[in-house]
């Protein structure tokens, strides 16, 4: 199946999405990688306000390059998701509805996806320049000192993705 969805529809449609389905996604997405995940976790532990609300958030594991002239963003391909596996179950338990990245996830993440009726979406690796054409805006919203790993608020515009792990436990990596 193919779905054309906005990020604010993901919670509603998560139970319908099955591993292997194609999702053309538009809407607000936040970039976050290792260093930002670690800092957000620190903020949670210290009771500090987070850079964005985790409830129904979509996190893109990416570290975009600076934007060339006349473009919203530079190359913006997915990074290996397993590096965030230590943080993902807690983020999902706090309301994250979807993660976008590449590669397999561990059992704890898969269990958290099912438990929270969330979804893991994969983007095509090695095609960051092409992916950037599906991003219409980019704004650094936190941790500017982390450079490419700062947290950015992106607007996806028909970004092509594949459902890799669905909320019923379907997993394209186990086929």
Short mmCIF file of C-alpha atoms in Angstrom, two decimals:
data_model
loop_
_atom_site.label_atom_id
_atom_site.label_comp_id
_atom_site.label_asym_id
_atom_site.label_seq_id
_atom_site.Cartn_x
_atom_site.Cartn_y
_atom_site.Cartn_z
CA UNK A 1 0.00 0.00 0.00
CA UNK A 2 0.98 3.61 -0.43
CA UNK A 3 -0.12 6.37 1.92
CA UNK A 4 0.17 10.11 1.42
CA UNK A 5 0.22 11.52 4.94
CA UNK A 6 1.01 14.58 6.99
CA UNK A 7 3.00 14.07 10.18
CA UNK A 8 -0.04 15.12 12.23
CA UNK A 9 -1.92 12.10 10.80
CA UNK A 10 0.65 9.47 11.79
CA UNK A 11 -0.89 8.65 15.19
CA UNK A 12 -4.28 8.10 13.53
CA UNK A 13 -2.87 5.95 10.71
CA UNK A 14 -0.12 4.07 12.59
CA UNK A 15 -2.27 0.98 13.16
CA UNK A 16 -3.03 0.75 9.42
CA UNK A 17 0.59 1.01 8.28
CA UNK A 18 2.27 -2.33 7.62
CA UNK A 19 5.93 -3.20 7.15
CA UNK A 20 6.77 -2.71 3.49
CA UNK A 21 4.14 0.01 2.88
CA UNK A 22 5.27 3.21 1.23
CA UNK A 23 4.58 6.53 2.95
CA UNK A 24 4.87 9.89 1.22
CA UNK A 25 5.27 12.15 4.24
CA UNK A 26 4.80 15.90 4.61
CA UNK A 27 4.84 18.07 7.71
CA UNK A 28 7.01 18.90 10.72
CA UNK A 29 9.94 16.64 11.55
CA UNK A 30 12.82 17.16 14.01
CA UNK A 31 16.39 16.07 13.36
CA UNK A 32 18.16 14.43 16.23
CA UNK A 33 21.19 12.19 16.44
CA UNK A 34 23.45 10.72 19.14
CA UNK A 35 24.67 13.92 20.80
CA UNK A 36 21.26 15.61 20.71
CA UNK A 37 19.54 12.48 22.06
CA UNK A 38 22.02 12.39 24.93
CA UNK A 39 21.39 16.05 25.74
CA UNK A 40 17.60 15.71 25.50
CA UNK A 41 17.82 12.76 27.90
CA UNK A 42 19.84 14.94 30.29
CA UNK A 43 17.17 17.65 30.04
CA UNK A 44 14.49 15.08 30.88
CA UNK A 45 16.45 13.87 33.91
CA UNK A 46 17.03 17.46 35.10
CA UNK A 47 13.42 18.52 34.49
CA UNK A 48 14.45 21.17 31.95
CA UNK A 49 12.13 22.16 29.09
CA UNK A 50 12.73 20.18 25.90
CA UNK A 51 13.46 21.81 22.54
CA UNK A 52 10.26 20.29 21.14
CA UNK A 53 7.32 18.32 22.47
CA UNK A 54 7.96 14.58 22.19
CA UNK A 55 4.20 13.87 22.10
CA UNK A 56 3.38 12.79 18.54
CA UNK A 57 6.78 14.01 17.31
CA UNK A 58 8.54 12.57 14.27
CA UNK A 59 12.31 12.33 14.67
CA UNK A 60 14.61 12.11 11.64
CA UNK A 61 18.00 10.63 12.43
CA UNK A 62 19.98 12.99 10.23
CA UNK A 63 22.76 15.55 10.42
CA UNK A 64 22.17 17.80 7.42
CA UNK A 65 24.97 19.72 5.77
CA UNK A 66 24.74 23.52 5.47
CA UNK A 67 22.33 24.83 2.86
CA UNK A 68 23.73 25.92 -0.50
CA UNK A 69 22.49 29.23 -1.87
CA UNK A 70 18.76 29.26 -2.67
CA UNK A 71 18.05 25.94 -0.93
CA UNK A 72 16.42 25.24 2.44
CA UNK A 73 19.00 22.61 3.42
CA UNK A 74 22.09 20.78 2.23
CA UNK A 75 22.41 17.04 1.89
CA UNK A 76 20.08 15.39 4.39
CA UNK A 77 20.18 11.62 4.26
CA UNK A 78 19.42 9.26 7.14
CA UNK A 79 22.04 8.08 9.60
CA UNK A 80 22.23 4.59 11.09
CA UNK A 81 19.33 4.34 13.51
CA UNK A 82 20.79 1.68 15.80
CA UNK A 83 23.05 4.33 17.36
CA UNK A 84 19.91 5.82 18.93
CA UNK A 85 18.55 2.47 20.19
CA UNK A 86 19.66 3.20 23.75
CA UNK A 87 17.40 6.30 23.78
CA UNK A 88 14.51 5.28 21.53
CA UNK A 89 12.36 3.23 23.95
CA UNK A 90 12.19 6.14 26.43
CA UNK A 91 11.43 8.64 23.65
CA UNK A 92 8.68 6.37 22.33
CA UNK A 93 7.26 5.92 25.85
CA UNK A 94 7.16 9.73 26.09
CA UNK A 95 5.03 9.98 22.95
CA UNK A 96 7.22 9.95 19.83
CA UNK A 97 5.03 8.54 17.06
CA UNK A 98 7.64 7.89 14.38
CA UNK A 99 11.36 7.68 13.77
CA UNK A 100 12.98 8.01 10.35
CA UNK A 101 16.39 6.55 9.66
CA UNK A 102 18.07 3.55 8.10
CA UNK A 103 18.91 0.05 9.23
CA UNK A 104 17.70 -2.44 11.79
CA UNK A 105 16.58 -1.71 15.37
CA UNK A 106 17.10 -3.81 18.49
CA UNK A 107 14.40 -5.82 20.28
CA UNK A 108 13.82 -3.15 22.96
CA UNK A 109 13.06 -0.56 20.26
CA UNK A 110 10.80 -2.98 18.36
CA UNK A 111 8.91 -3.75 21.58
CA UNK A 112 8.53 -0.02 22.34
CA UNK A 113 7.20 0.63 18.82
CA UNK A 114 4.50 -2.02 19.35
CA UNK A 115 3.76 -0.92 22.95
CA UNK A 116 3.30 2.71 21.90
CA UNK A 117 1.55 2.08 18.56
CA UNK A 118 4.32 3.95 16.77
CA UNK A 119 6.18 3.31 13.51
CA UNK A 120 9.75 3.19 12.24
CA UNK A 121 10.20 4.53 8.73
CA UNK A 122 13.26 4.07 6.55
CA UNK A 123 14.64 6.56 4.07
CA UNK A 124 17.02 5.66 1.27
CA UNK A 125 20.62 5.82 2.45
CA UNK A 126 23.25 7.43 0.24
CA UNK A 127 20.75 9.79 -1.37
CA UNK A 128 21.02 12.81 0.93
CA UNK A 129 21.20 15.33 -1.90
CA UNK A 130 18.02 13.89 -3.39
CA UNK A 131 16.30 13.78 0.01
CA UNK A 132 17.01 17.48 0.51
CA UNK A 133 14.72 18.26 -2.43
CA UNK A 134 11.82 17.01 -0.27
CA UNK A 135 12.58 19.45 2.57
CA UNK A 136 11.12 22.93 2.17
CA UNK A 137 12.40 24.55 5.38
CA UNK A 138 15.04 24.06 8.04
CA UNK A 139 15.44 25.95 11.32
CA UNK A 140 17.95 25.23 14.08
CA UNK A 141 15.90 25.12 17.30
CA UNK A 142 18.38 23.73 19.85
CA UNK A 143 21.98 22.81 20.59
CA UNK A 144 23.56 24.98 17.89
CA UNK A 145 26.96 24.12 19.42
CA UNK A 146 26.55 20.57 18.06
CA UNK A 147 26.93 21.77 14.46
CA UNK A 148 25.35 19.33 12.00
CA UNK A 149 23.97 17.39 15.00
CA UNK A 150 22.00 20.37 16.33
CA UNK A 151 18.24 19.85 16.58
CA UNK A 152 16.50 21.23 13.52
CA UNK A 153 12.85 21.69 12.73
CA UNK A 154 12.27 20.58 9.15
CA UNK A 155 9.27 20.68 6.90
CA UNK A 156 9.01 17.54 4.79
CA UNK A 157 7.29 17.98 1.45
CA UNK A 158 6.34 14.59 -0.05
CA UNK A 159 9.32 12.76 1.43
CA UNK A 160 9.33 9.09 0.26
CA UNK A 161 9.68 6.52 3.04
CA UNK A 162 9.13 2.81 3.67
CA UNK A 163 7.50 1.38 6.79
CA UNK A 164 10.26 -0.76 8.26
CA UNK A 165 8.70 -1.70 11.61
CA UNK A 166 4.97 -1.38 12.23
CA UNK A 167 2.99 -1.23 15.46
CA UNK A 168 1.90 -4.87 15.08
CA UNK A 169 5.50 -6.07 15.11
CA UNK A 170 5.89 -6.43 11.34
CA UNK A 171 9.53 -5.89 10.45
CA UNK A 172 11.06 -5.76 6.96
CA UNK A 173 14.42 -6.79 8.42
CA UNK A 174 13.00 -10.16 9.53
CA UNK A 175 11.67 -11.22 6.14
#
